[in-house]
């Protein structure tokens, strides 16, 4: 997903929102080149009130999946392949969990309840003057205000998205846990500089809402880095392109494999469509509690290989992004 990707390559998009007690505008200083500990960052200047006023229920329903805004062109495959050797490095870091109990599913509504119903949500933003949507998920963090999503759900074609909000538990224009406006949006240097699909990872630090922090309101999932590949996983999102309408939390589950074409991403059989981008992939997901350890996000699908979803490997670069966001 980049201007430089062949037309046989298609992206999938999704969303997120936030709440909390007042947090300093920035716990660390953002450099003149918009970097925080080496991570690309965008400091939101619009007021929370203006952003929330913009997102009426009608505008949310009309938001177009980010996939439909993506301009696909030719990618330098040698550059992508050259970057692969740097994706998986660093020590493994994870929170242990419970093995999945039922497989497989490939795009079914989630009726299991549990924490994921509250931590996952839709992301809404303005791209190129138009309302667009993705998905996202709340993860445990020091500032209790971090949403993880896809890189193209925070920045695309050199432009940071505006009017960015996360709506956990979104339900047909309704926000049962409130609408959370971003204070900062962040992405990996590799996505910021060249839109490398191997690093299509983004994050947002959201403002408090009514004096509360996001994690205190909806809870948070664990997050893992540098984990073994080809494990069973669950993925969630709010697909908004046909045959889905963006109102329901959809999930897929099953074994994963590593992309053998353009990227080094995780891959899974999954029928989710545009609007699901940025939704979480979980290791050790427990269906009884709706909890797991996030280790990827929905990123893209190949048009010539329908029925499969791909998500970036969470290596050291993803870990650096997370650490920058949770201490911002």
Tab-separated table of C-alpha atoms in Angstrom, residues 51-271:
chain	number	residue	atom	x	y	z
A	51	UNK	CA	-12.758	17.335	16.165
A	52	UNK	CA	-15.668	15.817	18.099
A	53	UNK	CA	-18.133	18.329	16.632
A	54	UNK	CA	-16.974	17.281	13.148
A	55	UNK	CA	-17.847	13.610	13.691
A	56	UNK	CA	-21.636	13.493	13.690
A	57	UNK	CA	-23.324	10.054	13.540
A	58	UNK	CA	-24.251	10.779	9.912
A	59	UNK	CA	-20.662	11.599	8.960
A	60	UNK	CA	-19.437	8.407	10.648
A	61	UNK	CA	-21.914	6.342	8.639
A	62	UNK	CA	-20.756	8.056	5.436
A	63	UNK	CA	-17.029	7.579	6.113
A	64	UNK	CA	-15.331	5.672	3.295
A	65	UNK	CA	-12.958	2.790	4.082
A	66	UNK	CA	-9.405	4.052	3.681
A	67	UNK	CA	-8.815	1.358	1.072
A	68	UNK	CA	-10.890	3.324	-1.409
A	69	UNK	CA	-8.574	6.335	-1.108
A	70	UNK	CA	-5.406	4.351	-1.743
A	71	UNK	CA	-3.698	5.032	-5.064
A	72	UNK	CA	-1.882	1.849	-6.085
A	73	UNK	CA	1.155	2.013	-8.374
A	74	UNK	CA	4.517	0.259	-8.874
A	75	UNK	CA	6.697	-0.720	-5.958
A	76	UNK	CA	10.425	-1.331	-5.995
A	77	UNK	CA	10.318	-4.972	-4.891
A	78	UNK	CA	14.081	-5.033	-4.345
A	79	UNK	CA	13.733	-2.264	-1.751
A	80	UNK	CA	10.946	-4.120	0.038
A	81	UNK	CA	12.894	-7.366	0.028
A	82	UNK	CA	16.057	-5.637	1.226
A	83	UNK	CA	14.163	-4.334	4.238
A	84	UNK	CA	12.940	-7.776	5.294
A	85	UNK	CA	16.114	-8.776	7.075
A	86	UNK	CA	15.560	-5.956	9.590
A	87	UNK	CA	11.938	-6.748	10.476
A	88	UNK	CA	12.450	-9.535	13.010
A	89	UNK	CA	15.198	-8.628	15.429
A	90	UNK	CA	15.413	-8.089	19.142
A	91	UNK	CA	14.482	-10.146	22.155
A	92	UNK	CA	11.060	-11.737	22.388
A	93	UNK	CA	8.688	-9.762	24.613
A	94	UNK	CA	5.168	-10.964	25.413
A	95	UNK	CA	2.500	-11.541	28.011
A	96	UNK	CA	1.507	-15.235	28.281
A	97	UNK	CA	-2.099	-16.153	27.557
A	98	UNK	CA	-4.557	-18.963	26.860
A	99	UNK	CA	-4.564	-21.051	23.695
A	100	UNK	CA	-7.482	-20.495	21.280
A	101	UNK	CA	-10.405	-22.919	21.555
A	102	UNK	CA	-12.124	-22.870	18.159
A	103	UNK	CA	-10.846	-22.629	14.581
A	104	UNK	CA	-11.241	-21.556	11.922
A	105	UNK	CA	-13.499	-18.594	11.137
A	106	UNK	CA	-13.132	-16.300	8.155
A	107	UNK	CA	-15.174	-13.145	8.611
A	108	UNK	CA	-17.927	-13.845	11.140
A	109	UNK	CA	-19.601	-11.390	13.553
A	110	UNK	CA	-18.128	-11.669	17.039
A	111	UNK	CA	-20.769	-12.825	19.532
A	112	UNK	CA	-18.370	-13.957	22.238
A	113	UNK	CA	-18.381	-10.735	24.251
A	114	UNK	CA	-15.469	-10.144	26.596
A	115	UNK	CA	-12.867	-7.383	26.661
A	116	UNK	CA	-12.330	-7.206	22.888
A	117	UNK	CA	-15.832	-5.761	22.449
A	118	UNK	CA	-14.670	-2.709	24.418
A	119	UNK	CA	-10.992	-2.400	23.424
A	120	UNK	CA	-11.538	-2.731	19.657
A	121	UNK	CA	-13.249	0.053	17.761
A	122	UNK	CA	-13.505	2.141	14.628
A	123	UNK	CA	-11.095	4.902	13.708
A	124	UNK	CA	-12.383	7.943	11.843
A	125	UNK	CA	-10.314	10.673	10.196
A	126	UNK	CA	-10.200	13.063	7.266
A	127	UNK	CA	-7.984	12.139	4.315
A	128	UNK	CA	-7.645	14.468	1.344
A	129	UNK	CA	-10.731	16.383	2.492
A	130	UNK	CA	-12.962	13.320	2.782
A	131	UNK	CA	-14.164	11.349	5.835
A	132	UNK	CA	-12.508	7.921	6.013
A	133	UNK	CA	-12.387	4.985	8.414
A	134	UNK	CA	-10.166	2.224	9.765
A	135	UNK	CA	-10.102	0.039	12.889
A	136	UNK	CA	-7.948	0.034	16.029
A	137	UNK	CA	-7.421	-1.437	19.478
A	138	UNK	CA	-6.427	-0.206	22.949
A	139	UNK	CA	-3.236	-1.726	24.409
A	140	UNK	CA	-1.773	-1.538	27.893
A	141	UNK	CA	0.456	1.532	28.238
A	142	UNK	CA	2.090	3.787	30.822
A	143	UNK	CA	-0.095	6.744	29.856
A	144	UNK	CA	-3.236	4.575	29.538
A	145	UNK	CA	-4.061	6.309	26.259
A	146	UNK	CA	-2.580	4.282	23.366
A	147	UNK	CA	-4.486	2.921	20.368
A	148	UNK	CA	-2.661	0.689	17.877
A	149	UNK	CA	-3.725	0.764	14.213
A	150	UNK	CA	-2.183	0.556	10.726
A	151	UNK	CA	0.332	3.093	9.420
A	152	UNK	CA	-1.922	4.052	6.510
A	153	UNK	CA	-4.625	4.837	9.073
A	154	UNK	CA	-2.557	7.735	10.444
A	155	UNK	CA	-0.527	8.887	7.412
A	156	UNK	CA	-0.659	8.273	3.669
A	157	UNK	CA	0.991	9.863	0.607
A	158	UNK	CA	3.013	12.242	2.765
A	159	UNK	CA	-0.018	13.597	4.613
A	160	UNK	CA	-0.989	13.027	8.246
A	161	UNK	CA	-4.733	12.444	8.630
A	162	UNK	CA	-6.762	15.098	10.469
A	163	UNK	CA	-9.855	14.991	12.704
A	164	UNK	CA	-8.595	11.629	14.022
A	165	UNK	CA	-10.806	9.918	16.603
A	166	UNK	CA	-11.169	6.429	18.054
A	167	UNK	CA	-14.621	5.033	18.880
A	168	UNK	CA	-14.358	1.857	20.981
A	169	UNK	CA	-17.313	-0.490	20.686
A	170	UNK	CA	-18.733	1.506	17.737
A	171	UNK	CA	-22.367	0.662	16.949
A	172	UNK	CA	-24.003	2.160	13.841
A	173	UNK	CA	-23.088	5.763	14.518
A	174	UNK	CA	-23.238	5.384	18.289
A	175	UNK	CA	-20.284	5.605	20.651
A	176	UNK	CA	-21.112	3.606	23.810
A	177	UNK	CA	-17.763	4.459	25.415
A	178	UNK	CA	-17.330	7.929	23.975
A	179	UNK	CA	-15.325	9.443	21.128
A	180	UNK	CA	-11.593	9.842	21.776
A	181	UNK	CA	-9.691	12.534	19.898
A	182	UNK	CA	-5.988	11.989	19.169
A	183	UNK	CA	-3.367	14.211	20.785
A	184	UNK	CA	-0.564	12.591	18.804
A	185	UNK	CA	-0.472	10.142	15.902
A	186	UNK	CA	2.682	8.124	15.234
A	187	UNK	CA	4.077	5.615	12.761
A	188	UNK	CA	7.302	3.757	12.036
A	189	UNK	CA	10.113	5.601	10.215
A	190	UNK	CA	9.922	3.005	7.424
A	191	UNK	CA	6.250	3.751	6.792
A	192	UNK	CA	6.705	7.507	7.192
A	193	UNK	CA	9.645	7.666	4.762
A	194	UNK	CA	8.729	5.161	2.035
A	195	UNK	CA	5.421	3.511	2.952
A	196	UNK	CA	7.049	0.110	3.341
A	197	UNK	CA	4.268	-2.465	3.821
A	198	UNK	CA	6.440	-4.473	6.221
A	199	UNK	CA	6.120	-1.591	8.694
A	200	UNK	CA	2.497	-0.517	8.107
A	201	UNK	CA	1.930	0.158	11.812
A	202	UNK	CA	0.503	3.253	13.472
A	203	UNK	CA	-0.453	4.476	16.919
A	204	UNK	CA	-2.414	7.288	18.491
A	205	UNK	CA	-2.225	8.865	21.935
A	206	UNK	CA	-5.709	10.101	22.755
A	207	UNK	CA	-6.868	12.946	24.962
A	208	UNK	CA	-8.700	12.306	28.252
A	209	UNK	CA	-12.486	12.307	28.045
A	210	UNK	CA	-14.597	13.793	30.845
A	211	UNK	CA	-11.602	13.524	33.169
A	212	UNK	CA	-10.970	9.827	32.491
A	213	UNK	CA	-8.219	7.959	30.648
A	214	UNK	CA	-9.057	5.546	27.840
A	215	UNK	CA	-7.632	2.438	29.486
A	216	UNK	CA	-9.511	3.148	32.714
A	217	UNK	CA	-12.773	3.280	30.776
A	218	UNK	CA	-12.536	0.336	28.324
A	219	UNK	CA	-9.577	-1.724	29.564
A	220	UNK	CA	-6.594	-2.703	27.408
A	221	UNK	CA	-5.112	-5.751	25.687
A	222	UNK	CA	-1.538	-6.993	26.012
A	223	UNK	CA	0.979	-6.501	23.213
A	224	UNK	CA	3.874	-8.689	22.011
A	225	UNK	CA	7.020	-8.232	19.924
A	226	UNK	CA	9.563	-10.523	18.239
A	227	UNK	CA	7.375	-13.612	18.625
A	228	UNK	CA	7.678	-16.928	16.755
A	229	UNK	CA	5.913	-16.947	13.411
A	230	UNK	CA	3.225	-19.227	11.957
A	231	UNK	CA	1.107	-19.499	15.103
A	232	UNK	CA	-2.683	-19.670	15.445
A	233	UNK	CA	-4.159	-16.172	15.735
A	234	UNK	CA	-7.414	-14.207	15.912
A	235	UNK	CA	-7.983	-10.945	14.050
A	236	UNK	CA	-10.760	-8.373	14.561
A	237	UNK	CA	-11.991	-5.310	12.737
A	238	UNK	CA	-14.891	-3.202	11.480
A	239	UNK	CA	-14.995	-3.856	7.720
A	240	UNK	CA	-17.212	-1.300	6.002
A	241	UNK	CA	-16.987	-2.334	2.340
A	242	UNK	CA	-19.420	-4.884	0.861
A	243	UNK	CA	-20.696	-7.232	2.133
A	244	UNK	CA	-20.117	-5.538	5.506
A	245	UNK	CA	-21.517	-2.216	6.694
A	246	UNK	CA	-19.031	-1.059	9.341
A	247	UNK	CA	-21.468	-1.459	12.248
A	248	UNK	CA	-20.428	-4.862	13.598
A	249	UNK	CA	-17.202	-6.227	15.068
A	250	UNK	CA	-16.065	-9.012	12.721
A	251	UNK	CA	-13.397	-11.620	13.399
A	252	UNK	CA	-11.332	-14.287	11.705
A	253	UNK	CA	-9.312	-17.051	13.345
A	254	UNK	CA	-7.013	-19.840	12.260
A	255	UNK	CA	-3.439	-20.817	11.489
A	256	UNK	CA	-1.101	-18.219	9.989
A	257	UNK	CA	1.767	-18.403	7.511
A	258	UNK	CA	4.366	-15.924	6.268
A	259	UNK	CA	3.761	-14.003	3.032
A	260	UNK	CA	5.976	-15.443	0.283
A	261	UNK	CA	5.223	-12.722	-2.292
A	262	UNK	CA	5.995	-9.032	-1.672
A	263	UNK	CA	6.333	-8.810	2.093
A	264	UNK	CA	7.386	-10.691	5.201
A	265	UNK	CA	3.958	-10.196	6.826
A	266	UNK	CA	1.749	-12.648	8.677
A	267	UNK	CA	-1.053	-14.102	6.519
A	268	UNK	CA	-4.384	-15.709	7.405
A	269	UNK	CA	-7.489	-16.922	5.618
A	270	UNK	CA	-9.914	-14.030	6.197
A	271	UNK	CA	-12.715	-12.393	4.207
